[in-house]
Every structure is written in structure tokens, then in C-alpha cells.
mmCIF file of C-alpha atoms and ligand atoms in Angstrom:
data_model
loop_
_atom_site.group_PDB
_atom_site.id
_atom_site.type_symbol
_atom_site.label_atom_id
_atom_site.label_comp_id
_atom_site.label_asym_id
_atom_site.label_seq_id
_atom_site.Cartn_x
_atom_site.Cartn_y
_atom_site.Cartn_z
ATOM 1 C CA UNK A 21 -123.488 -46.858 -23.011
ATOM 2 C CA UNK A 22 -123.019 -50.572 -23.988
ATOM 3 C CA UNK A 23 -119.543 -51.182 -22.496
ATOM 4 C CA UNK A 24 -120.901 -53.913 -20.012
ATOM 5 C CA UNK A 25 -120.606 -56.813 -22.545
ATOM 6 C CA UNK A 26 -116.777 -56.100 -23.208
ATOM 7 C CA UNK A 27 -114.695 -57.760 -20.626
ATOM 8 C CA UNK A 28 -112.272 -55.793 -18.720
ATOM 9 C CA UNK A 29 -108.478 -56.264 -19.924
ATOM 10 C CA UNK A 30 -106.690 -58.626 -17.569
ATOM 11 C CA UNK A 31 -103.490 -56.518 -17.613
ATOM 12 C CA UNK A 32 -104.079 -52.948 -17.015
ATOM 13 C CA UNK A 33 -103.349 -50.494 -19.744
ATOM 14 C CA UNK A 34 -101.760 -47.063 -18.527
ATOM 15 C CA UNK A 35 -101.501 -43.990 -20.246
ATOM 16 C CA UNK A 36 -97.753 -44.587 -20.697
ATOM 17 C CA UNK A 37 -95.029 -47.229 -20.206
ATOM 18 C CA UNK A 38 -91.467 -46.243 -19.844
ATOM 19 C CA UNK A 39 -89.180 -47.522 -22.599
ATOM 20 C CA UNK A 40 -86.247 -49.555 -21.279
ATOM 21 C CA UNK A 41 -83.131 -51.321 -22.838
ATOM 22 C CA UNK A 42 -82.622 -55.046 -22.294
ATOM 23 C CA UNK A 43 -81.328 -55.937 -18.755
ATOM 24 C CA UNK A 44 -78.215 -56.999 -20.342
ATOM 25 C CA UNK A 45 -77.635 -54.043 -22.345
ATOM 26 C CA UNK A 46 -77.815 -51.958 -19.303
ATOM 27 C CA UNK A 47 -75.677 -54.160 -17.350
ATOM 28 C CA UNK A 48 -72.970 -54.076 -19.927
ATOM 29 C CA UNK A 49 -73.211 -50.298 -19.962
ATOM 30 C CA UNK A 50 -72.746 -49.996 -16.244
ATOM 31 C CA UNK A 51 -69.960 -52.788 -15.833
ATOM 32 C CA UNK A 52 -67.113 -49.892 -16.083
ATOM 33 C CA UNK A 53 -68.536 -48.247 -13.213
ATOM 34 C CA UNK A 54 -67.460 -51.030 -10.750
ATOM 35 C CA UNK A 55 -63.600 -50.535 -11.917
ATOM 36 C CA UNK A 56 -63.741 -46.652 -12.105
ATOM 37 C CA UNK A 57 -65.796 -46.113 -8.729
ATOM 38 C CA UNK A 58 -66.793 -42.929 -10.467
ATOM 39 C CA UNK A 59 -70.420 -42.766 -9.635
ATOM 40 C CA UNK A 60 -71.444 -39.012 -10.130
ATOM 41 C CA UNK A 61 -69.933 -35.738 -10.701
ATOM 42 C CA UNK A 62 -69.609 -35.432 -14.612
ATOM 43 C CA UNK A 63 -67.946 -39.100 -14.986
ATOM 44 C CA UNK A 64 -67.348 -40.610 -18.331
ATOM 45 C CA UNK A 65 -70.831 -42.017 -18.994
ATOM 46 C CA UNK A 66 -72.197 -38.588 -18.229
ATOM 47 C CA UNK A 67 -69.677 -36.895 -20.682
ATOM 48 C CA UNK A 68 -70.225 -39.438 -23.286
ATOM 49 C CA UNK A 69 -74.000 -38.903 -23.074
ATOM 50 C CA UNK A 70 -73.242 -34.969 -23.476
ATOM 51 C CA UNK A 71 -71.770 -35.761 -26.612
ATOM 52 C CA UNK A 72 -74.172 -38.080 -28.005
ATOM 53 C CA UNK A 73 -76.844 -35.808 -27.349
ATOM 54 C CA UNK A 74 -74.974 -33.038 -28.857
ATOM 55 C CA UNK A 75 -74.680 -35.033 -31.883
ATOM 56 C CA UNK A 76 -78.437 -36.262 -31.907
ATOM 57 C CA UNK A 77 -79.736 -32.703 -31.541
ATOM 58 C CA UNK A 78 -76.970 -31.045 -33.554
ATOM 59 C CA UNK A 79 -76.509 -28.461 -30.912
ATOM 60 C CA UNK A 80 -73.231 -27.374 -29.449
ATOM 61 C CA UNK A 81 -74.447 -26.641 -25.991
ATOM 62 C CA UNK A 82 -75.905 -29.469 -23.700
ATOM 63 C CA UNK A 83 -75.614 -29.434 -20.044
ATOM 64 C CA UNK A 84 -77.172 -32.604 -18.275
ATOM 65 C CA UNK A 85 -79.397 -32.297 -15.107
ATOM 66 C CA UNK A 86 -80.811 -34.497 -12.449
ATOM 67 C CA UNK A 87 -84.250 -33.587 -13.636
ATOM 68 C CA UNK A 88 -86.074 -31.375 -16.012
ATOM 69 C CA UNK A 89 -87.555 -29.151 -13.411
ATOM 70 C CA UNK A 90 -84.241 -28.146 -11.677
ATOM 71 C CA UNK A 91 -82.922 -27.524 -15.436
ATOM 72 C CA UNK A 92 -85.712 -24.917 -15.820
ATOM 73 C CA UNK A 93 -84.898 -23.349 -12.507
ATOM 74 C CA UNK A 94 -81.272 -23.180 -13.280
ATOM 75 C CA UNK A 95 -82.171 -21.782 -16.711
ATOM 76 C CA UNK A 96 -84.008 -18.878 -15.238
ATOM 77 C CA UNK A 97 -81.157 -18.244 -12.915
ATOM 78 C CA UNK A 98 -78.415 -18.568 -15.399
ATOM 79 C CA UNK A 99 -80.241 -15.898 -17.613
ATOM 80 C CA UNK A 100 -80.979 -13.702 -14.646
ATOM 81 C CA UNK A 101 -84.770 -13.713 -15.506
ATOM 82 C CA UNK A 102 -86.654 -11.009 -13.228
ATOM 83 C CA UNK A 103 -90.150 -9.540 -13.041
ATOM 84 C CA UNK A 104 -92.925 -11.134 -15.047
ATOM 85 C CA UNK A 105 -92.535 -14.129 -17.495
ATOM 86 C CA UNK A 106 -95.466 -14.567 -20.164
ATOM 87 C CA UNK A 107 -96.410 -18.433 -20.097
ATOM 88 C CA UNK A 108 -99.044 -20.776 -20.903
ATOM 89 C CA UNK A 109 -101.420 -22.292 -18.328
ATOM 90 C CA UNK A 110 -101.801 -25.334 -20.466
ATOM 91 C CA UNK A 111 -98.938 -27.277 -19.325
ATOM 92 C CA UNK A 112 -97.482 -29.451 -16.381
ATOM 93 C CA UNK A 113 -97.253 -27.492 -13.343
ATOM 94 C CA UNK A 114 -93.489 -27.645 -13.364
ATOM 95 C CA UNK A 115 -93.263 -24.949 -16.024
ATOM 96 C CA UNK A 116 -94.937 -22.071 -13.803
ATOM 97 C CA UNK A 117 -93.796 -23.679 -10.645
ATOM 98 C CA UNK A 118 -90.219 -22.991 -11.654
ATOM 99 C CA UNK A 119 -91.084 -19.294 -12.392
ATOM 100 C CA UNK A 120 -92.845 -18.844 -9.000
ATOM 101 C CA UNK A 121 -89.945 -20.634 -7.180
ATOM 102 C CA UNK A 122 -87.450 -18.338 -8.779
ATOM 103 C CA UNK A 123 -89.342 -15.502 -7.539
ATOM 104 C CA UNK A 124 -90.828 -14.712 -10.898
ATOM 105 C CA UNK A 125 -94.500 -13.608 -11.839
ATOM 106 C CA UNK A 126 -96.203 -15.906 -14.283
ATOM 107 C CA UNK A 127 -98.572 -14.102 -16.887
ATOM 108 C CA UNK A 128 -100.953 -16.451 -18.386
ATOM 109 C CA UNK A 129 -101.520 -16.193 -21.948
ATOM 110 C CA UNK A 130 -104.036 -18.321 -24.071
ATOM 111 C CA UNK A 131 -103.387 -20.966 -26.338
ATOM 112 C CA UNK A 132 -104.197 -21.783 -29.940
ATOM 113 C CA UNK A 133 -107.146 -23.939 -30.743
ATOM 114 C CA UNK A 134 -105.279 -25.984 -33.357
ATOM 115 C CA UNK A 135 -102.211 -27.200 -31.557
ATOM 116 C CA UNK A 136 -102.726 -25.896 -27.985
ATOM 117 C CA UNK A 137 -99.463 -23.941 -27.646
ATOM 118 C CA UNK A 138 -99.195 -20.430 -26.751
ATOM 119 C CA UNK A 139 -101.082 -17.968 -28.926
ATOM 120 C CA UNK A 140 -98.534 -15.201 -30.205
ATOM 121 C CA UNK A 141 -101.298 -12.984 -31.254
ATOM 122 C CA UNK A 142 -102.345 -12.765 -27.529
ATOM 123 C CA UNK A 143 -98.738 -12.043 -26.306
ATOM 124 C CA UNK A 144 -98.399 -8.489 -26.980
ATOM 125 C CA UNK A 145 -101.386 -7.245 -24.931
ATOM 126 C CA UNK A 146 -99.828 -8.906 -21.950
ATOM 127 C CA UNK A 147 -96.484 -7.257 -22.008
ATOM 128 C CA UNK A 148 -95.621 -4.649 -19.365
ATOM 129 C CA UNK A 149 -92.569 -2.775 -18.472
ATOM 130 C CA UNK A 150 -91.724 -5.575 -15.998
ATOM 131 C CA UNK A 151 -91.879 -8.314 -18.629
ATOM 132 C CA UNK A 152 -88.429 -9.820 -19.322
ATOM 133 C CA UNK A 153 -89.133 -13.039 -20.875
ATOM 134 C CA UNK A 154 -91.524 -15.550 -22.739
ATOM 135 C CA UNK A 155 -91.702 -19.280 -21.514
ATOM 136 C CA UNK A 156 -93.466 -21.078 -24.043
ATOM 137 C CA UNK A 157 -94.141 -25.026 -24.028
ATOM 138 C CA UNK A 158 -94.100 -27.265 -26.987
ATOM 139 C CA UNK A 159 -97.012 -29.244 -25.474
ATOM 140 C CA UNK A 160 -97.497 -32.836 -26.641
ATOM 141 C CA UNK A 161 -94.274 -32.194 -28.839
ATOM 142 C CA UNK A 162 -96.314 -29.622 -30.932
ATOM 143 C CA UNK A 163 -93.774 -26.966 -31.960
ATOM 144 C CA UNK A 164 -94.685 -23.528 -31.007
ATOM 145 C CA UNK A 165 -95.000 -20.748 -33.617
ATOM 146 C CA UNK A 166 -91.422 -19.772 -32.972
ATOM 147 C CA UNK A 167 -91.053 -17.225 -35.630
ATOM 148 C CA UNK A 168 -93.979 -15.188 -34.199
ATOM 149 C CA UNK A 169 -92.718 -15.554 -30.649
ATOM 150 C CA UNK A 170 -89.227 -14.408 -31.797
ATOM 151 C CA UNK A 171 -90.574 -11.342 -33.644
ATOM 152 C CA UNK A 172 -92.197 -10.159 -30.538
ATOM 153 C CA UNK A 173 -89.166 -10.981 -28.290
ATOM 154 C CA UNK A 174 -87.105 -8.775 -30.703
ATOM 155 C CA UNK A 175 -89.466 -5.890 -30.747
ATOM 156 C CA UNK A 176 -89.776 -5.812 -26.884
ATOM 157 C CA UNK A 177 -86.141 -7.015 -26.157
ATOM 158 C CA UNK A 178 -87.427 -10.320 -24.299
ATOM 159 C CA UNK A 179 -85.795 -13.501 -23.798
ATOM 160 C CA UNK A 180 -87.407 -16.562 -25.450
ATOM 161 C CA UNK A 181 -87.365 -19.889 -23.476
ATOM 162 C CA UNK A 182 -88.828 -23.208 -24.387
ATOM 163 C CA UNK A 183 -90.100 -25.857 -21.966
ATOM 164 C CA UNK A 184 -89.408 -28.520 -24.511
ATOM 165 C CA UNK A 185 -90.117 -31.593 -22.085
ATOM 166 C CA UNK A 186 -92.409 -33.103 -24.550
ATOM 167 C CA UNK A 187 -90.247 -32.510 -27.651
ATOM 168 C CA UNK A 188 -87.327 -34.534 -27.544
ATOM 169 C CA UNK A 189 -86.614 -35.694 -31.011
ATOM 170 C CA UNK A 190 -88.947 -33.423 -32.739
ATOM 171 C CA UNK A 191 -87.461 -31.587 -35.820
ATOM 172 C CA UNK A 192 -88.713 -28.488 -37.686
ATOM 173 C CA UNK A 193 -87.531 -28.555 -41.149
ATOM 174 C CA UNK A 194 -84.824 -30.968 -40.172
ATOM 175 C CA UNK A 195 -83.476 -29.031 -37.314
ATOM 176 C CA UNK A 196 -84.093 -29.997 -33.658
ATOM 177 C CA UNK A 197 -86.528 -27.835 -31.730
ATOM 178 C CA UNK A 198 -83.395 -27.549 -29.301
ATOM 179 C CA UNK A 199 -82.108 -24.651 -31.616
ATOM 180 C CA UNK A 200 -85.257 -22.505 -31.198
ATOM 181 C CA UNK A 201 -85.257 -19.508 -28.866
ATOM 182 C CA UNK A 202 -82.536 -18.469 -26.303
ATOM 183 C CA UNK A 203 -82.555 -21.800 -24.409
ATOM 184 C CA UNK A 204 -84.617 -25.004 -24.204
ATOM 185 C CA UNK A 205 -85.209 -27.404 -21.538
ATOM 186 C CA UNK A 206 -85.680 -31.121 -22.041
ATOM 187 C CA UNK A 207 -87.054 -33.470 -19.465
ATOM 188 C CA UNK A 208 -85.921 -37.393 -19.466
ATOM 189 C CA UNK A 209 -88.129 -38.227 -16.948
ATOM 190 C CA UNK A 210 -89.319 -42.044 -17.046
ATOM 191 C CA UNK A 211 -92.548 -41.026 -18.759
ATOM 192 C CA UNK A 212 -90.956 -39.173 -21.536
ATOM 193 C CA UNK A 213 -90.188 -40.205 -25.103
ATOM 194 C CA UNK A 214 -86.256 -40.592 -24.222
ATOM 195 C CA UNK A 215 -85.488 -41.239 -20.620
ATOM 196 C CA UNK A 216 -82.728 -41.447 -18.344
ATOM 197 C CA UNK A 217 -84.991 -42.633 -15.514
ATOM 198 C CA UNK A 218 -84.904 -39.008 -13.939
ATOM 199 C CA UNK A 219 -82.878 -36.573 -15.881
ATOM 200 C CA UNK A 220 -83.210 -33.490 -18.084
ATOM 201 C CA UNK A 221 -81.033 -31.061 -20.075
ATOM 202 C CA UNK A 222 -80.556 -27.469 -21.092
ATOM 203 C CA UNK A 223 -79.694 -26.893 -24.708
ATOM 204 C CA UNK A 224 -78.816 -23.886 -26.655
ATOM 205 C CA UNK A 225 -76.925 -22.505 -29.660
ATOM 206 C CA UNK A 226 -74.963 -20.071 -27.662
ATOM 207 C CA UNK A 227 -71.947 -21.769 -26.021
ATOM 208 C CA UNK A 228 -71.259 -18.737 -23.843
ATOM 209 C CA UNK A 229 -74.034 -19.828 -21.379
ATOM 210 C CA UNK A 230 -72.800 -23.455 -20.822
ATOM 211 C CA UNK A 231 -70.391 -22.420 -17.949
ATOM 212 C CA UNK A 232 -73.240 -20.967 -15.999
ATOM 213 C CA UNK A 233 -75.486 -23.815 -16.451
ATOM 214 C CA UNK A 234 -72.753 -26.218 -15.426
ATOM 215 C CA UNK A 235 -71.970 -24.036 -12.342
ATOM 216 C CA UNK A 236 -75.600 -23.523 -11.207
ATOM 217 C CA UNK A 237 -76.030 -27.365 -11.059
ATOM 218 C CA UNK A 238 -72.757 -27.943 -9.085
ATOM 219 C CA UNK A 239 -73.042 -25.541 -6.090
ATOM 220 C CA UNK A 240 -71.771 -22.654 -8.158
ATOM 221 C CA UNK A 241 -68.534 -24.194 -9.171
ATOM 222 C CA UNK A 242 -67.155 -22.697 -12.316
ATOM 223 C CA UNK A 243 -64.624 -23.955 -14.674
ATOM 224 C CA UNK A 244 -61.736 -22.322 -12.701
ATOM 225 C CA UNK A 245 -62.828 -23.984 -9.585
ATOM 226 C CA UNK A 246 -64.427 -20.686 -8.068
ATOM 227 C CA UNK A 247 -67.774 -20.688 -6.492
ATOM 228 C CA UNK A 248 -68.753 -17.963 -8.533
ATOM 229 C CA UNK A 249 -72.541 -18.480 -8.793
ATOM 230 C CA UNK A 250 -75.107 -19.285 -5.875
ATOM 231 C CA UNK A 251 -75.690 -22.777 -7.205
ATOM 232 C CA UNK A 252 -77.404 -25.868 -5.872
ATOM 233 C CA UNK A 253 -77.162 -29.415 -6.797
ATOM 234 C CA UNK A 254 -78.871 -30.897 -9.861
ATOM 235 C CA UNK A 255 -76.107 -33.238 -11.358
ATOM 236 C CA UNK A 256 -76.996 -36.295 -13.386
ATOM 237 C CA UNK A 257 -75.250 -39.410 -11.913
ATOM 238 C CA UNK A 258 -73.393 -41.972 -13.899
ATOM 239 C CA UNK A 259 -76.374 -44.661 -13.645
ATOM 240 C CA UNK A 260 -78.775 -42.201 -15.129
ATOM 241 C CA UNK A 261 -76.358 -41.304 -17.805
ATOM 242 C CA UNK A 262 -75.901 -44.963 -18.561
ATOM 243 C CA UNK A 263 -79.627 -45.550 -19.019
ATOM 244 C CA UNK A 264 -79.594 -42.554 -21.440
ATOM 245 C CA UNK A 265 -76.804 -43.983 -23.543
ATOM 246 C CA UNK A 266 -78.732 -47.106 -23.684
ATOM 247 C CA UNK A 267 -82.173 -45.710 -24.563
ATOM 248 C CA UNK A 268 -80.543 -43.201 -27.118
ATOM 249 C CA UNK A 269 -79.449 -46.318 -29.266
ATOM 250 C CA UNK A 270 -83.198 -47.358 -29.417
ATOM 251 C CA UNK A 271 -84.625 -43.950 -29.818
ATOM 252 C CA UNK A 272 -85.382 -43.869 -33.534
ATOM 253 C CA UNK A 273 -86.927 -47.217 -33.592
ATOM 254 C CA UNK A 274 -89.005 -46.167 -30.471
ATOM 255 C CA UNK A 275 -90.460 -43.134 -32.243
ATOM 256 C CA UNK A 276 -91.139 -45.196 -35.410
ATOM 257 C CA UNK A 277 -93.117 -47.612 -33.235
ATOM 258 C CA UNK A 278 -95.015 -44.896 -31.560
ATOM 259 C CA UNK A 279 -95.763 -43.477 -35.052
ATOM 260 C CA UNK A 280 -97.367 -46.813 -35.874
ATOM 261 C CA UNK A 281 -99.610 -46.696 -32.764
ATOM 262 C CA UNK A 282 -100.561 -43.046 -33.630
ATOM 263 C CA UNK A 283 -101.498 -43.959 -37.197
ATOM 264 C CA UNK A 284 -103.870 -47.097 -36.063
ATOM 265 C CA UNK A 285 -105.526 -44.538 -33.613
ATOM 266 C CA UNK A 286 -105.774 -42.086 -36.371
ATOM 267 C CA UNK A 287 -107.537 -44.752 -38.743
ATOM 268 C CA UNK A 288 -109.879 -45.498 -36.055
ATOM 269 C CA UNK A 289 -110.970 -42.281 -34.768
ATOM 270 C CA UNK A 290 -109.780 -39.673 -37.296
ATOM 271 C CA UNK A 291 -113.061 -39.188 -39.397
ATOM 272 C CA UNK A 292 -115.365 -39.096 -36.411
ATOM 273 C CA UNK A 293 -117.546 -36.063 -35.807
ATOM 274 C CA UNK A 294 -116.645 -34.825 -32.250
ATOM 275 C CA UNK A 295 -113.248 -36.156 -32.043
ATOM 276 C CA UNK A 296 -110.202 -33.986 -32.716
ATOM 277 C CA UNK A 297 -106.833 -35.480 -33.083
ATOM 278 C CA UNK A 298 -103.658 -33.306 -33.775
ATOM 279 C CA UNK A 299 -101.549 -34.170 -36.875
ATOM 280 C CA UNK A 300 -98.069 -33.131 -37.245
ATOM 281 C CA UNK A 301 -97.706 -29.843 -39.217
ATOM 282 C CA UNK A 302 -95.885 -29.236 -42.281
ATOM 283 C CA UNK A 303 -92.251 -29.580 -42.290
ATOM 284 C CA UNK A 304 -92.478 -31.275 -38.655
ATOM 285 C CA UNK A 305 -90.753 -34.476 -37.921
ATOM 286 C CA UNK A 306 -93.035 -35.574 -34.766
ATOM 287 C CA UNK A 307 -91.968 -37.815 -31.736
ATOM 288 C CA UNK A 308 -95.516 -39.276 -30.972
ATOM 289 C CA UNK A 309 -94.924 -38.443 -27.219
ATOM 290 C CA UNK A 310 -98.659 -38.349 -26.334
ATOM 291 C CA UNK A 311 -101.993 -39.195 -27.917
ATOM 292 C CA UNK A 312 -104.173 -36.033 -27.094
ATOM 293 C CA UNK A 313 -107.695 -36.386 -28.225
ATOM 294 C CA UNK A 314 -110.353 -33.431 -27.758
ATOM 295 C CA UNK A 315 -113.971 -34.496 -27.438
ATOM 296 C CA UNK A 316 -116.861 -32.473 -28.130
ATOM 297 C CA UNK A 317 -120.536 -32.996 -29.651
ATOM 298 C CA UNK A 318 -121.756 -36.499 -28.910
ATOM 299 C CA UNK A 319 -118.676 -37.211 -26.900
ATOM 300 C CA UNK A 320 -117.990 -36.160 -23.348
ATOM 301 C CA UNK A 321 -114.464 -36.419 -22.086
ATOM 302 C CA UNK A 322 -115.174 -37.551 -18.520
ATOM 303 C CA UNK A 323 -117.675 -40.348 -20.048
ATOM 304 C CA UNK A 324 -114.879 -41.511 -22.353
ATOM 305 C CA UNK A 325 -112.470 -41.743 -19.368
ATOM 306 C CA UNK A 326 -114.939 -43.744 -17.193
ATOM 307 C CA UNK A 327 -115.613 -46.351 -19.858
ATOM 308 C CA UNK A 328 -112.111 -46.879 -20.545
ATOM 309 C CA UNK A 329 -111.479 -47.299 -16.863
ATOM 310 C CA UNK A 330 -114.253 -49.761 -16.486
ATOM 311 C CA UNK A 331 -112.075 -51.912 -18.980
ATOM 312 C CA UNK A 332 -108.942 -51.390 -16.846
ATOM 313 C CA UNK A 333 -107.570 -48.711 -19.380
ATOM 314 C CA UNK A 334 -106.144 -45.670 -17.701
ATOM 315 C CA UNK A 335 -106.208 -42.551 -19.939
ATOM 316 C CA UNK A 336 -105.121 -39.244 -18.433
ATOM 317 C CA UNK A 337 -106.803 -35.859 -18.177
ATOM 318 C CA UNK A 338 -103.806 -34.285 -19.248
ATOM 319 C CA UNK A 339 -103.641 -31.241 -18.729
ATOM 320 C CA UNK A 340 -106.630 -30.664 -16.228
ATOM 321 C CA UNK A 341 -106.894 -28.674 -14.356
ATOM 322 C CA UNK A 342 -104.934 -25.588 -15.872
ATOM 323 C CA UNK A 343 -101.983 -24.588 -14.046
ATOM 324 C CA UNK A 344 -103.713 -21.472 -13.238
ATOM 325 C CA UNK A 345 -106.656 -23.197 -11.841
ATOM 326 C CA UNK A 346 -104.923 -25.568 -9.277
ATOM 327 C CA UNK A 347 -105.336 -24.596 -5.665
ATOM 328 C CA UNK A 348 -101.973 -22.882 -5.123
ATOM 329 C CA UNK A 349 -102.439 -20.408 -8.092
ATOM 330 C CA UNK A 350 -106.015 -19.832 -7.179
ATOM 331 C CA UNK A 351 -104.973 -18.456 -3.988
ATOM 332 C CA UNK A 352 -101.660 -16.864 -4.726
ATOM 333 C CA UNK A 353 -102.213 -15.537 -8.269
ATOM 334 C CA UNK A 354 -105.721 -14.202 -7.880
ATOM 335 C CA UNK A 355 -105.366 -11.646 -10.789
ATOM 336 C CA UNK A 356 -104.367 -14.318 -13.304
ATOM 337 C CA UNK A 357 -105.857 -13.785 -16.792
ATOM 338 C CA UNK A 358 -108.799 -15.506 -18.122
ATOM 339 C CA UNK A 359 -107.732 -17.928 -20.837
ATOM 340 C CA UNK A 360 -110.952 -19.264 -22.555
ATOM 341 C CA UNK A 361 -109.378 -21.705 -25.009
ATOM 342 C CA UNK A 362 -107.037 -23.161 -22.559
ATOM 343 C CA UNK A 363 -110.079 -23.613 -20.349
ATOM 344 C CA UNK A 364 -112.127 -25.316 -22.972
ATOM 345 C CA UNK A 365 -109.281 -27.501 -24.094
ATOM 346 C CA UNK A 366 -108.535 -28.694 -20.531
ATOM 347 C CA UNK A 367 -112.249 -29.699 -20.001
ATOM 348 C CA UNK A 368 -112.400 -31.589 -23.126
ATOM 349 C CA UNK A 369 -109.109 -33.204 -23.631
ATOM 350 C CA UNK A 370 -107.908 -36.567 -22.826
ATOM 351 C CA UNK A 371 -104.534 -38.380 -23.422
ATOM 352 C CA UNK A 372 -105.167 -42.002 -24.639
ATOM 353 C CA UNK A 373 -102.443 -44.684 -23.879
ATOM 354 C CA UNK A 374 -99.444 -43.957 -26.065
ATOM 355 C CA UNK A 375 -96.341 -46.023 -26.014
ATOM 356 C CA UNK A 376 -94.213 -48.134 -28.534
ATOM 357 C CA UNK A 377 -95.253 -51.765 -27.002
ATOM 358 C CA UNK A 378 -99.000 -51.096 -27.002
ATOM 359 C CA UNK A 379 -100.391 -53.710 -29.173
ATOM 360 C CA UNK A 380 -102.711 -53.389 -32.154
ATOM 361 C CA UNK A 381 -105.454 -55.327 -30.216
ATOM 362 C CA UNK A 382 -105.215 -53.135 -27.301
ATOM 363 C CA UNK A 383 -105.592 -49.973 -29.420
ATOM 364 C CA UNK A 384 -108.684 -51.608 -31.184
ATOM 365 C CA UNK A 385 -110.167 -52.172 -27.653
ATOM 366 C CA UNK A 386 -109.560 -48.449 -26.819
ATOM 367 C CA UNK A 387 -110.935 -47.354 -30.135
ATOM 368 C CA UNK A 388 -114.083 -49.331 -29.845
ATOM 369 C CA UNK A 389 -114.445 -48.130 -26.163
ATOM 370 C CA UNK A 390 -114.141 -44.483 -27.238
ATOM 371 C CA UNK A 391 -116.603 -44.780 -30.161
ATOM 372 C CA UNK A 392 -119.039 -46.692 -28.104
ATOM 373 C CA UNK A 393 -119.091 -44.113 -25.186
ATOM 374 C CA UNK A 394 -121.092 -41.920 -27.500
ATOM 375 C CA UNK A 395 -123.976 -44.155 -27.898
HETATM 376 C C1 LIG B 427 -92.202 -33.676 -17.313
HETATM 377 C C2 LIG B 427 -92.229 -32.101 -17.384
HETATM 378 C C3 LIG B 427 -91.458 -31.178 -16.950
HETATM 379 C C4 LIG B 427 -90.516 -31.676 -15.510
HETATM 380 O O1 LIG B 427 -89.720 -32.603 -15.992
HETATM 381 P P1 LIG B 427 -89.023 -33.520 -14.908
HETATM 382 O O2 LIG B 427 -87.955 -34.208 -15.591
HETATM 383 O O3 LIG B 427 -90.175 -34.621 -14.501
HETATM 384 O O4 LIG B 427 -88.540 -32.565 -13.758
HETATM 385 C C5 LIG B 427 -91.453 -29.895 -17.074
HETATM 386 N N1 LIG B 427 -92.564 -29.429 -17.922
HETATM 387 C C6 LIG B 427 -93.299 -30.337 -18.645
HETATM 388 C C7 LIG B 427 -94.161 -29.791 -19.593
HETATM 389 C C8 LIG B 427 -93.205 -31.631 -18.334
HETATM 390 O O5 LIG B 427 -94.222 -32.505 -18.992
#
């Protein structure tokens, strides 16, 4: 490995960098709050963000949340999901933690080699009389095989939920992924393509569920001012909504810049034996949320990670370990299924730095360091 003659970067490069509006834009946005004294509880900023997101996603039902994880938990409550839920181990722990915390049993299904989303051909074998739903993840913004999933769900009368935390702004044939399945969760965490600092949303086509979503996040209080559900508190504040209103104005530009970063990486790494990148599938408008690279052959994921780290560049072993292989699941879900493809991907994948402000020089340094790590 000949990385010693390359000097480490003076300023560290992390795997992601939160997008922010200018200080002035945010200050202008929050100014009105000092007149209204309306800080939270579905105020004007919150309501404007609901409307803007509903337009952006072209979906009638949008309910905002304090974060994506609580949105997931409320989704499971609102649909009264019970028993077993078939899901993927190749995701952030939040997905399956939500299931377990709501008293459900996660049943781990293997993923597809090409895009790392749940493999529909392996779902049917996992269905029992206790199965009530499928919780799939558009991992890295890669759209799941929604048609195959929906066919299985119809056959066995299961609900279909999407953890779309990575997929804000992703379109399939011009339609937002928010329209897929019974319901989708988006995360607006600081590290996501679109952020409200902390935040999230539930989205679905069926407006009949909106009342339940709104009640569950506000102590169960329904539109008739009755406490009709066993709710908690997961409301989005005005300051978070204001950040969202600002960031949404720049989102298309943000994704366009990320696309340029992706293309530069793809030019530098795309035709190398032992390096697998994921390109957007046909009919997909991608959001370039992450830069996952699968290393095999002459490349070793951990070695690539270490050579980057020596240069002050911090990639992430994302997702490693599999959710099913984390300490809690090893102890508490001992009968979990073997998912060989997910295990292979978790052992060999690395997310390289990906954000709109990543400079061409920095990308080139990363590409060179990756290529040299195989020497
Ligand atoms: C970020 C993330 C979540 C949780 O979202 P928060 O807004 O951070 O609570 C859930 N699932 C996946 C796949 C995520 O990446």
C-alpha cells in the first residue's frame, strides 16, 4: 500500500455533511415566530411545510413528526400491526427496533445482490399465519421491487410499509416513492438528503389514515378533541419546520450537485474489477443520498476504510453489522434466519463521503486512495 507519500487532508472529510440554508434565510424564516409566540403544536410553519411537502411529493396525506423513528412506531400503531413482520436485516437498526419496541417479531428476509433491497422471491417462504405485514426499506434510495412485493401482499392479505428514510426525492416513472405501499416513512434527520435538523413524516395515498397519524403523535388527541388513541408525543416544532421550509427551496439544486459528485466517482471507479457501484435503474430519478461501493477481489473493504482514514477521510461501514447481528438481536432473536447475501454485502460494502459540497479535488483524492489500496 503506497499511501504514505500522500499527505493527510488538513480538514477532515466525513461521510456526510448536513445541508443548511444561509444564516439569513433561516433567520428571515423564523422571524414571525417572535410575533406569534407559536413555537410548536401544529403552528403556521408546520402547516406550511405539510402543504409544501404534499405538493413536492404529490401525495395527499402527509403527517410530520419529531423524527423518523417515532413516525415508524406510530405507523405500526396506527395500522394496528400485530404478530410477525417480514423485513430486511440490511438497514439502520431503527427499522427493526421500531418493530420490536411495538411488540412485533421481525422476520429477516435476504436481500437482492444488485440493489440490496429485500428479495421478493424469498418472502413467501417466510410467511406464517402470524404474518401481518412486510416492512421493506428503499435502502440508499434504491427503490424496492414494489410490484412483486404488492403481488405477494395481495395474495396473503398483508400490509406493505416502506422505510423510505433514504428515499426522499426519489421518483419511479415520475411518481414519488411516497405513493408506494400502504404507507411510507421519511426521515428528515440532519444526515438525510432533505433535513429539518430532526424530523420525519408518514405519507400515504389514503387520507383516511391521516387522523390516526395526527392523533398518535399528539397524545392520542383526535380532530374532535377526544383522546381516542393511546398516543405519545412526536410533534414537529416550528423551528424544525422552518428549517425544512428553507431546505426544501434548495432541494432540487442539492440533488443536482450530489448527482455531479456521483458521476465523478463513477468516472473514477466505475470500470474497475472488484468495485461495484449502484446505478439508478430504468425509470428511476435518484436522489444520490449515499455512495455505497462493494469491494471484492483485489480490494478489501476494511483496508480501503483504513487507507482513507489515514488521509483524514472518514467513510462508513454502513450497514455493518446487519441489524440481525447486533448484540441485542443476537441475544433476543436467536432463531433469526440466515441471510447470506445480506451478510456478504455487510462485510464488503463501504459508503464513501457523499454530500453536495464535496469538492472535485477531494473526490479525486478519495478515488486515488481507493484504487491504490489494492496495490
Ligand atoms: C435515519 C433512518 C431512520 C430513522 O430516522 P430518524 O429521523 O433518525 O429517527 C430509520 N430508518 C433508516 C433506514 C434510516 O436511515
